[in-house]
Amino acid sequence: MQFENTREFAQQLDAQDPLSEYRDEFIFPRVNGKEVIYFTGNSLGLQPKSAQKYVDEVMKDWAELAVEGHFYADKPWWDYHERFSGKLAKIVGAKAEEVTVMNTLTVNLHLLMVSFYRPTAKRFKIICEEKAFPSDQYMISSQVRFHGLEPDEAIVELKKREGEHHFRTEDILAKIEEVGEECALVLIGGVNYYTGQVLDMKTITEAGHQAGAFVGWDLAHAAGNIELKLSEWNVDFAAWCSYKYMNSGPGNASGCFINKKYHGRKDIPRFEGWWGHNKDRRFLMEPEFQPEPTAHAWQISNAPILALAPYLASLEMFDKVGMPALIEKRNKIVAYLEYVLHEIDKDVESSFEIITPSSQKERGTQLSVFLHGEGRGLFNFLMDKGVITDWREPNVIRLAPAPFYCSFEDMYNFGQILKEGILKKQVQG
Ligand SMILES: Cc1ncc(COP(=O)(O)O)c(C=O)c1O
């Protein structure tokens, strides 16, 4: 499609957008009385209007039923978490029984490593990406130290080539082969949080298995953003947070995928608690743990219903719209944003470089832009003008136009504000 950098053209795209009505289902913060242009759905998604109703419902049940709410609430609390499995499974390409919702992301990755990182004298190395999200770095290092090993010896970081912004699949495969029999686990972010690069999870998972290792994925930036086929790719485990593209609310619960082949296996250890116990016998308070025959066996504590309520509200919307429609709009709006950026770049002296891959297959909703010759002043200017984006050292802004609620006109308006900010600085010298 031939794009145009005009308001009329952007409005035309909005008029043709089958998801445009969903914008009104979200609450936008305001700056100077105007709704913001929200680019940080990759950090914290906007609040769906329906979230309040779901929270109110739990508050009401708690007030009116108190402990009886566990069984007699409209959505009983004792198995509330089970409502998530089918809906999340569609989002991550899994079977419902392979998915559960619990805790938070880093906690779940730790718990999954209890099951899938069991180093031996020979096989003890973890392959992860260089400059992984800091929480993952701390998590992996502390796991290694917990097993009495040295991070320097046990952690192998995948590197980008000098001067390049992206990991090359061939380099990742070569590293997995090189580590070979020493490799216990491959654990990488499926979508890189900094550049937005989508890794070839299918091929990397196969290679990890070829080397005899377990393969897990941190899907914080992938779930609700890109197409995932965790079952088909034979991934061992994965976890993601829900407060980014899944609009569940700050710090909300994480989802986990545990491949069906590990359910009920006695040789896969787990940290256990009563919520993973056979649900029909959970309240019999028996001394011996009898695991649920699904991913719910990894549950430990009773679920935080008040937190899960807005997450469920959001998932209902995902279920209604479906990932294919979201991905179709995402591809178009990201391509339009990319086009607008290139058009603005022609009109200004300083240049910016998009460090996210240009191919749709290798990117999702996020474009990371290196602002050569610009400083934090431009970021502050954007924020003052109601463009909510984020800043990463050195000089990178990340723009993630979530397809649920961002419009094509937002992209056009953003381009105009960006140009104004850059030209203003150039005039001021
Ligand atoms: C890639 C990645 N991993 C891990 C985390 C940590 O998430 P949590 O604080 O929910 O444990 C984040 C948070 O943004 C993230 O982006």
Short mmCIF file of C-alpha atoms and ligand atoms in Angstrom, two decimals:
data_model
loop_
_atom_site.label_atom_id
_atom_site.label_comp_id
_atom_site.label_asym_id
_atom_site.label_seq_id
_atom_site.Cartn_x
_atom_site.Cartn_y
_atom_site.Cartn_z
CA MET A 1 0.00 0.00 0.00
CA GLN A 2 1.25 3.48 -0.89
CA PHE A 3 1.15 5.51 2.34
CA GLU A 4 0.80 9.30 2.60
CA ASN A 5 1.96 11.46 5.45
CA THR A 6 -1.24 13.48 5.72
CA ARG A 7 -3.98 13.69 8.32
CA GLU A 8 -6.64 12.84 5.70
CA PHE A 9 -4.82 9.67 4.71
CA ALA A 10 -4.36 8.59 8.35
CA GLN A 11 -8.05 9.23 8.98
CA GLN A 12 -8.92 7.11 5.95
CA LEU A 13 -6.88 4.24 7.39
CA ASP A 14 -8.75 4.62 10.67
CA ALA A 15 -12.07 4.56 8.85
CA GLN A 16 -11.09 1.26 7.21
CA ASP A 17 -9.75 -0.23 10.46
CA PRO A 18 -12.06 -3.01 11.75
CA LEU A 19 -10.60 -2.60 15.26
CA SER A 20 -11.07 1.19 15.48
CA GLU A 21 -14.12 0.83 17.74
CA TYR A 22 -11.96 -0.79 20.45
CA ARG A 23 -10.10 2.45 21.10
CA ASP A 24 -13.17 3.60 22.98
CA GLU A 25 -12.98 0.55 25.23
CA PHE A 26 -9.81 1.91 26.91
CA ILE A 27 -9.12 4.81 29.25
CA PHE A 28 -6.52 7.27 27.98
CA PRO A 29 -4.62 9.57 30.34
CA ARG A 30 -4.82 13.25 29.37
CA VAL A 31 -2.12 15.89 28.99
CA ASN A 32 -3.23 19.51 28.59
CA GLY A 33 -6.83 18.29 28.39
CA LYS A 34 -6.13 16.01 25.41
CA GLU A 35 -5.90 12.24 25.22
CA VAL A 36 -2.26 11.19 25.00
CA ILE A 37 -0.63 9.35 22.13
CA TYR A 38 0.26 6.18 23.99
CA PHE A 39 3.35 4.30 22.84
CA THR A 40 4.12 2.37 26.01
CA GLY A 41 1.75 -0.55 25.70
CA ASN A 42 4.97 -2.61 25.71
CA SER A 43 5.52 -1.46 29.28
CA LEU A 44 2.06 -1.02 30.79
CA GLY A 45 -1.07 -1.39 28.67
CA LEU A 46 -3.98 1.01 29.09
CA GLN A 47 -6.87 0.18 31.38
CA PRO A 48 -9.83 -1.46 29.62
CA LYS A 49 -13.05 0.24 30.69
CA SER A 50 -14.48 -3.18 31.55
CA ALA A 51 -11.76 -3.79 34.17
CA GLN A 52 -13.57 -1.76 36.82
CA LYS A 53 -16.70 -3.88 36.50
CA TYR A 54 -14.75 -7.11 37.02
CA VAL A 55 -13.00 -5.69 40.09
CA ASP A 56 -16.28 -4.32 41.49
CA GLU A 57 -17.85 -7.73 41.06
CA VAL A 58 -15.16 -9.33 43.26
CA MET A 59 -15.45 -6.53 45.85
CA LYS A 60 -19.20 -7.08 45.96
CA ASP A 61 -18.88 -10.85 46.28
CA TRP A 62 -16.33 -10.36 49.05
CA ALA A 63 -18.66 -7.95 50.87
CA GLU A 64 -21.77 -10.07 50.48
CA LEU A 65 -20.39 -13.60 50.62
CA ALA A 66 -17.06 -13.28 52.42
CA VAL A 67 -15.45 -16.72 52.59
CA GLU A 68 -18.40 -18.29 50.80
CA GLY A 69 -17.25 -16.45 47.69
CA HIS A 70 -14.73 -19.25 47.15
CA PHE A 71 -17.63 -21.47 46.08
CA TYR A 72 -20.71 -19.31 45.62
CA ALA A 73 -19.51 -16.19 43.83
CA ASP A 74 -20.75 -15.91 40.25
CA LYS A 75 -17.20 -16.65 39.25
CA PRO A 76 -16.12 -18.80 42.21
CA TRP A 77 -12.64 -18.03 43.50
CA TRP A 78 -11.42 -21.55 44.18
CA ASP A 79 -10.97 -22.25 40.46
CA TYR A 80 -10.96 -18.64 39.18
CA HIS A 81 -7.46 -19.13 37.66
CA GLU A 82 -8.77 -21.92 35.45
CA ARG A 83 -10.82 -19.38 33.49
CA PHE A 84 -7.55 -18.10 32.02
CA SER A 85 -6.11 -21.27 30.58
CA GLY A 86 -8.22 -21.62 27.43
CA LYS A 87 -8.06 -17.93 26.56
CA LEU A 88 -4.32 -17.66 27.16
CA ALA A 89 -3.70 -20.90 25.31
CA LYS A 90 -5.16 -19.32 22.16
CA ILE A 91 -2.84 -16.33 22.56
CA VAL A 92 0.34 -18.38 22.99
CA GLY A 93 -0.53 -21.31 20.72
CA ALA A 94 -0.86 -24.01 23.34
CA LYS A 95 -3.30 -26.56 24.71
CA ALA A 96 -5.42 -25.24 27.55
CA GLU A 97 -3.96 -27.75 29.98
CA GLU A 98 -0.45 -26.47 29.24
CA VAL A 99 -1.20 -22.98 30.52
CA THR A 100 -1.73 -21.54 33.95
CA VAL A 101 -1.71 -18.12 35.53
CA MET A 102 0.07 -17.41 38.81
CA ASN A 103 2.61 -15.20 40.63
CA THR A 104 4.66 -12.72 38.62
CA LEU A 105 7.08 -13.22 35.76
CA THR A 106 10.48 -13.38 37.47
CA VAL A 107 9.04 -15.53 40.25
CA ASN A 108 7.65 -17.95 37.67
CA LEU A 109 10.90 -18.13 35.74
CA HIS A 110 12.62 -19.03 39.02
CA LEU A 111 10.01 -21.70 39.71
CA LEU A 112 10.30 -23.09 36.20
CA MET A 113 14.05 -23.26 36.57
CA VAL A 114 13.51 -25.47 39.60
CA SER A 115 11.98 -27.90 37.13
CA PHE A 116 14.13 -27.27 34.08
CA TYR A 117 17.57 -26.22 35.29
CA ARG A 118 19.13 -29.11 37.15
CA PRO A 119 22.83 -28.87 36.38
CA THR A 120 25.12 -31.87 36.50
CA ALA A 121 28.92 -31.92 36.51
CA LYS A 122 28.87 -32.33 32.74
CA ARG A 123 25.75 -30.44 31.66
CA PHE A 124 25.50 -27.17 33.56
CA LYS A 125 25.54 -24.22 31.17
CA ILE A 126 22.72 -21.80 30.43
CA ILE A 127 22.62 -19.98 27.12
CA CYS A 128 20.93 -16.59 27.25
CA GLU A 129 21.19 -13.37 25.28
CA GLU A 130 23.67 -10.61 26.11
CA LYS A 131 22.05 -7.60 27.77
CA ALA A 132 18.94 -9.60 28.60
CA PHE A 133 16.33 -7.72 30.61
CA PRO A 134 18.09 -7.10 33.96
CA SER A 135 15.64 -9.18 35.97
CA ASP A 136 16.47 -12.18 33.78
CA GLN A 137 20.19 -11.59 34.28
CA TYR A 138 19.75 -11.47 38.08
CA MET A 139 17.45 -14.47 38.00
CA ILE A 140 19.82 -16.61 35.95
CA SER A 141 22.92 -15.60 37.93
CA SER A 142 21.25 -16.27 41.25
CA GLN A 143 20.02 -19.68 40.07
CA VAL A 144 23.54 -20.59 38.98
CA ARG A 145 24.99 -19.48 42.34
CA PHE A 146 22.20 -21.35 44.14
CA HIS A 147 23.54 -24.54 42.55
CA GLY A 148 27.05 -23.69 43.79
CA LEU A 149 28.30 -22.70 40.34
CA GLU A 150 30.06 -19.59 39.06
CA PRO A 151 28.04 -17.37 36.69
CA ASP A 152 31.18 -16.69 34.63
CA GLU A 153 31.55 -20.40 33.93
CA ALA A 154 27.93 -21.45 33.69
CA ILE A 155 26.34 -18.59 31.73
CA VAL A 156 27.02 -18.32 28.01
CA GLU A 157 25.78 -15.09 26.47
CA LEU A 158 24.73 -14.87 22.84
CA LYS A 159 26.38 -11.88 21.20
CA LYS A 160 25.47 -9.64 18.34
CA ARG A 161 28.11 -9.05 15.73
CA GLU A 162 30.18 -5.89 16.03
CA GLY A 163 28.20 -2.91 14.72
CA GLU A 164 24.95 -4.90 14.31
CA HIS A 165 21.72 -4.37 16.24
CA HIS A 166 20.23 -7.85 15.92
CA PHE A 167 21.06 -11.39 16.84
CA ARG A 168 21.60 -13.65 13.85
CA THR A 169 19.86 -17.01 14.03
CA GLU A 170 22.90 -18.72 12.50
CA ASP A 171 25.10 -17.34 15.32
CA ILE A 172 22.66 -18.56 17.95
CA LEU A 173 22.56 -22.03 16.41
CA ALA A 174 26.35 -22.13 16.17
CA LYS A 175 26.68 -21.19 19.84
CA ILE A 176 24.20 -23.87 20.91
CA GLU A 177 26.14 -26.44 18.91
CA GLU A 178 29.43 -25.25 20.36
CA VAL A 179 28.21 -25.52 23.96
CA GLY A 180 26.67 -28.85 23.00
CA GLU A 181 26.72 -31.47 25.74
CA GLU A 182 27.47 -28.87 28.40
CA CYS A 183 24.25 -27.02 27.65
CA ALA A 184 21.57 -27.63 30.29
CA LEU A 185 19.19 -24.85 29.33
CA VAL A 186 18.55 -22.27 26.64
CA LEU A 187 16.54 -19.40 28.10
CA ILE A 188 16.06 -16.29 25.98
CA GLY A 189 13.59 -13.44 25.53
CA GLY A 190 11.39 -14.33 22.53
CA VAL A 191 11.07 -10.65 21.62
CA ASN A 192 14.04 -8.53 22.63
CA TYR A 193 12.87 -5.82 25.00
CA TYR A 194 15.32 -3.23 23.70
CA THR A 195 15.23 -3.63 19.93
CA GLY A 196 11.89 -5.42 19.49
CA GLN A 197 13.58 -8.19 17.47
CA VAL A 198 11.53 -11.40 17.29
CA LEU A 199 13.71 -14.48 17.47
CA ASP A 200 13.13 -17.63 15.45
CA MET A 201 11.80 -19.57 18.42
CA LYS A 202 10.94 -22.68 16.44
CA THR A 203 14.43 -23.13 14.99
CA ILE A 204 16.22 -22.21 18.23
CA THR A 205 14.04 -24.60 20.24
CA GLU A 206 14.86 -27.41 17.83
CA ALA A 207 18.58 -26.65 18.08
CA GLY A 208 18.46 -26.59 21.89
CA HIS A 209 16.77 -29.98 21.91
CA GLN A 210 19.31 -31.32 19.42
CA ALA A 211 21.99 -30.41 21.95
CA GLY A 212 20.03 -32.24 24.64
CA ALA A 213 19.05 -29.10 26.55
CA PHE A 214 15.73 -27.78 27.80
CA VAL A 215 14.49 -24.66 26.04
CA GLY A 216 12.43 -21.97 27.75
CA TRP A 217 11.30 -18.52 26.66
CA ASP A 218 10.67 -15.26 28.47
CA LEU A 219 7.68 -13.98 26.53
CA ALA A 220 7.18 -10.67 28.36
CA HIS A 221 7.32 -8.76 25.07
CA ALA A 222 5.80 -11.50 22.95
CA ALA A 223 2.52 -12.54 24.59
CA GLY A 224 -0.39 -10.62 23.12
CA ASN A 225 1.99 -9.09 20.57
CA ILE A 226 3.15 -11.74 18.09
CA GLU A 227 1.96 -15.10 16.84
CA LEU A 228 3.17 -17.89 19.13
CA LYS A 229 2.91 -21.65 18.63
CA LEU A 230 4.43 -22.98 21.80
CA SER A 231 2.97 -26.49 21.53
CA GLU A 232 3.81 -26.88 17.87
CA TRP A 233 7.36 -25.59 18.41
CA ASN A 234 7.72 -28.12 21.21
CA VAL A 235 8.91 -25.46 23.66
CA ASP A 236 9.58 -26.92 27.12
CA PHE A 237 8.38 -23.97 29.16
CA ALA A 238 7.65 -20.27 28.91
CA ALA A 239 6.39 -17.43 31.08
CA TRP A 240 5.15 -13.93 30.41
CA CYS A 241 3.76 -10.96 32.23
CA SER A 242 0.31 -9.64 31.49
CA TYR A 243 0.59 -5.93 32.18
CA LYS A 244 2.20 -5.03 28.84
CA TYR A 245 0.32 -5.96 25.68
CA MET A 246 -2.32 -7.80 27.69
CA ASN A 247 -3.52 -4.71 29.58
CA SER A 248 -4.09 -6.49 32.89
CA GLY A 249 -2.88 -3.74 35.25
CA PRO A 250 0.38 -2.81 36.99
CA GLY A 251 2.45 -5.71 38.32
CA ASN A 252 -0.27 -8.19 37.50
CA ALA A 253 -0.02 -11.95 37.29
CA SER A 254 2.15 -13.94 34.95
CA GLY A 255 1.14 -16.73 32.64
CA CYS A 256 3.11 -19.97 32.31
CA PHE A 257 3.34 -22.63 29.67
CA ILE A 258 4.56 -26.07 30.64
CA ASN A 259 4.69 -28.57 27.81
CA LYS A 260 2.19 -31.39 28.22
CA LYS A 261 4.97 -33.97 28.04
CA TYR A 262 6.12 -32.93 31.53
CA HIS A 263 2.74 -33.17 33.22
CA GLY A 264 2.58 -35.91 35.78
CA ARG A 265 6.26 -36.75 35.42
CA LYS A 266 7.89 -37.78 38.69
CA ASP A 267 11.41 -36.98 37.43
CA ILE A 268 10.58 -33.29 36.91
CA PRO A 269 10.84 -31.65 40.32
CA ARG A 270 8.71 -28.71 41.32
CA PHE A 271 8.16 -26.45 44.29
CA GLU A 272 4.67 -27.34 45.45
CA GLY A 273 1.72 -25.87 47.32
CA TRP A 274 -1.91 -26.64 47.96
CA TRP A 275 -3.25 -24.90 44.83
CA GLY A 276 -1.38 -27.42 42.66
CA HIS A 277 -2.97 -30.32 44.52
CA ASN A 278 -5.72 -32.41 42.92
CA LYS A 279 -8.54 -29.87 42.84
CA ASP A 280 -11.26 -32.29 43.92
CA ARG A 281 -9.31 -33.17 47.06
CA ARG A 282 -7.73 -29.78 47.75
CA PHE A 283 -9.84 -29.03 50.78
CA LEU A 284 -9.47 -32.47 52.33
CA MET A 285 -6.14 -31.26 53.70
CA GLU A 286 -4.36 -34.52 52.99
CA PRO A 287 -0.69 -34.79 53.90
CA GLU A 288 0.54 -36.13 50.57
CA PHE A 289 0.70 -33.92 47.47
CA GLN A 290 -1.29 -35.22 44.54
CA PRO A 291 -0.53 -32.99 41.53
CA GLU A 292 -3.17 -31.72 39.16
CA PRO A 293 -2.60 -33.51 35.82
CA THR A 294 -2.01 -30.16 34.06
CA ALA A 295 0.15 -27.04 34.24
CA HIS A 296 -1.92 -26.10 37.31
CA ALA A 297 0.26 -28.55 39.25
CA TRP A 298 2.84 -25.72 39.32
CA GLN A 299 0.38 -23.49 41.23
CA ILE A 300 1.45 -22.88 44.81
CA SER A 301 -0.83 -20.43 46.62
CA ASN A 302 -4.50 -19.58 46.30
CA ALA A 303 -4.98 -17.05 43.51
CA PRO A 304 -5.07 -13.24 44.06
CA ILE A 305 -8.62 -12.78 42.78
CA LEU A 306 -8.67 -8.98 42.97
CA ALA A 307 -5.62 -8.83 40.74
CA LEU A 308 -6.89 -11.47 38.35
CA ALA A 309 -10.23 -9.71 37.84
CA PRO A 310 -8.99 -6.92 35.51
CA TYR A 311 -6.78 -9.44 33.71
CA LEU A 312 -9.85 -11.54 32.98
CA ALA A 313 -11.70 -8.45 31.70
CA SER A 314 -8.87 -7.84 29.27
CA LEU A 315 -8.63 -11.46 28.18
CA GLU A 316 -12.32 -11.47 27.29
CA MET A 317 -11.52 -8.74 24.76
CA PHE A 318 -8.59 -10.71 23.35
CA ASP A 319 -10.86 -13.69 23.02
CA LYS A 320 -13.44 -11.68 21.13
CA VAL A 321 -11.00 -10.05 18.73
CA GLY A 322 -8.42 -12.83 18.37
CA MET A 323 -4.71 -12.57 17.68
CA PRO A 324 -4.98 -12.77 13.84
CA ALA A 325 -7.00 -9.51 13.70
CA LEU A 326 -4.67 -7.81 16.18
CA ILE A 327 -1.63 -8.90 14.21
CA GLU A 328 -3.11 -7.69 10.94
CA LYS A 329 -3.70 -4.22 12.37
CA ARG A 330 -0.33 -4.27 14.14
CA ASN A 331 1.51 -4.93 10.86
CA LYS A 332 -0.26 -2.04 9.18
CA ILE A 333 0.07 0.51 11.97
CA VAL A 334 3.73 -0.29 12.59
CA ALA A 335 4.44 -0.04 8.86
CA TYR A 336 2.68 3.33 8.81
CA LEU A 337 4.65 4.56 11.82
CA GLU A 338 7.86 3.44 10.12
CA TYR A 339 6.85 5.32 6.99
CA VAL A 340 6.00 8.48 8.95
CA LEU A 341 9.40 8.32 10.70
CA HIS A 342 11.22 8.05 7.38
CA GLU A 343 9.22 10.96 5.97
CA ILE A 344 10.04 13.18 8.97
CA ASP A 345 13.67 12.14 8.75
CA LYS A 346 13.83 13.72 5.29
CA ASP A 347 12.68 17.09 6.71
CA VAL A 348 15.14 17.39 9.60
CA GLU A 349 18.90 17.60 9.87
CA SER A 350 19.57 15.14 12.63
CA SER A 351 18.78 11.61 11.64
CA PHE A 352 17.20 8.73 13.41
CA GLU A 353 17.82 5.11 12.88
CA ILE A 354 15.22 2.41 13.44
CA ILE A 355 17.10 -0.39 15.17
CA THR A 356 14.15 -2.81 15.03
CA PRO A 357 14.28 -5.25 12.08
CA SER A 358 12.46 -3.94 9.04
CA SER A 359 10.95 -7.32 8.17
CA GLN A 360 7.48 -7.99 9.60
CA LYS A 361 8.48 -11.54 10.41
CA GLU A 362 11.18 -10.33 12.77
CA ARG A 363 9.29 -7.66 14.63
CA GLY A 364 6.06 -7.10 16.51
CA THR A 365 4.50 -3.89 17.70
CA GLN A 366 7.64 -2.11 18.82
CA LEU A 367 9.92 0.18 16.85
CA SER A 368 13.05 1.26 18.73
CA VAL A 369 14.47 4.45 17.34
CA PHE A 370 18.03 5.66 17.86
CA LEU A 371 17.92 9.45 17.91
CA HIS A 372 21.32 10.41 16.57
CA GLY A 373 22.23 13.95 17.49
CA GLU A 374 19.28 14.30 19.87
CA GLY A 375 19.18 14.21 23.63
CA ARG A 376 16.79 13.70 26.46
CA GLY A 377 15.40 17.18 25.70
CA LEU A 378 13.49 15.75 22.74
CA PHE A 379 12.01 13.01 24.88
CA ASN A 380 10.90 15.62 27.45
CA PHE A 381 9.40 17.72 24.63
CA LEU A 382 7.39 14.70 23.43
CA MET A 383 6.14 13.97 26.93
CA ASP A 384 5.10 17.64 27.41
CA LYS A 385 3.15 17.38 24.15
CA GLY A 386 1.31 14.29 25.36
CA VAL A 387 3.34 11.62 23.57
CA ILE A 388 3.98 8.88 26.11
CA THR A 389 7.03 6.92 25.09
CA ASP A 390 10.06 5.66 26.95
CA TRP A 391 13.70 6.43 26.92
CA ARG A 392 16.54 3.92 27.07
CA GLU A 393 20.21 4.74 27.20
CA PRO A 394 21.84 5.74 24.93
CA ASN A 395 19.34 7.90 23.08
CA VAL A 396 16.76 5.27 22.18
CA ILE A 397 13.01 5.78 22.31
CA ARG A 398 10.75 2.78 22.04
CA LEU A 399 7.46 3.23 20.25
CA ALA A 400 4.85 0.50 20.54
CA PRO A 401 1.49 1.41 18.98
CA ALA A 402 -0.76 -1.23 20.53
CA PRO A 403 -3.28 -2.28 17.86
CA PHE A 404 -6.16 -2.43 20.34
CA TYR A 405 -6.19 1.28 21.05
CA CYS A 406 -3.74 3.27 18.90
CA SER A 407 -4.98 4.97 15.76
CA PHE A 408 -3.34 5.78 12.45
CA GLU A 409 -4.06 9.43 13.15
CA ASP A 410 -1.99 9.08 16.35
CA MET A 411 0.94 8.06 14.14
CA TYR A 412 0.48 11.08 11.90
CA ASN A 413 0.15 13.43 14.89
CA PHE A 414 3.22 11.92 16.48
CA GLY A 415 5.24 12.58 13.32
CA GLN A 416 4.23 16.25 13.37
CA ILE A 417 5.12 16.63 17.05
CA LEU A 418 8.45 14.86 16.54
CA LYS A 419 9.32 17.16 13.64
CA GLU A 420 8.35 20.23 15.68
CA GLY A 421 10.56 19.07 18.57
CA ILE A 422 13.60 18.47 16.37
CA LEU A 423 13.24 21.67 14.31
CA LYS A 424 12.74 23.73 17.46
CA LYS A 425 16.06 22.55 18.81
CA GLN A 426 17.78 23.13 15.48
CA VAL A 427 16.49 26.72 15.36
CA GLN A 428 17.52 27.30 18.96
CA GLY A 429 20.96 25.89 18.03
C1 LIG B 1 11.74 -9.21 29.27
C2 LIG B 1 11.32 -9.05 30.70
N1 LIG B 1 11.61 -10.00 31.59
C3 LIG B 1 11.26 -9.89 32.89
C4 LIG B 1 10.59 -8.78 33.35
C5 LIG B 1 10.27 -8.69 34.81
O1 LIG B 1 8.92 -8.80 35.06
P1 LIG B 1 8.32 -8.92 36.54
O2 LIG B 1 8.65 -7.66 37.27
O3 LIG B 1 6.85 -9.06 36.33
O4 LIG B 1 8.94 -10.10 37.19
C6 LIG B 1 10.24 -7.76 32.45
C7 LIG B 1 9.50 -6.58 32.91
O5 LIG B 1 9.26 -5.64 32.23
C8 LIG B 1 10.63 -7.90 31.09
O6 LIG B 1 10.35 -6.94 30.19
#
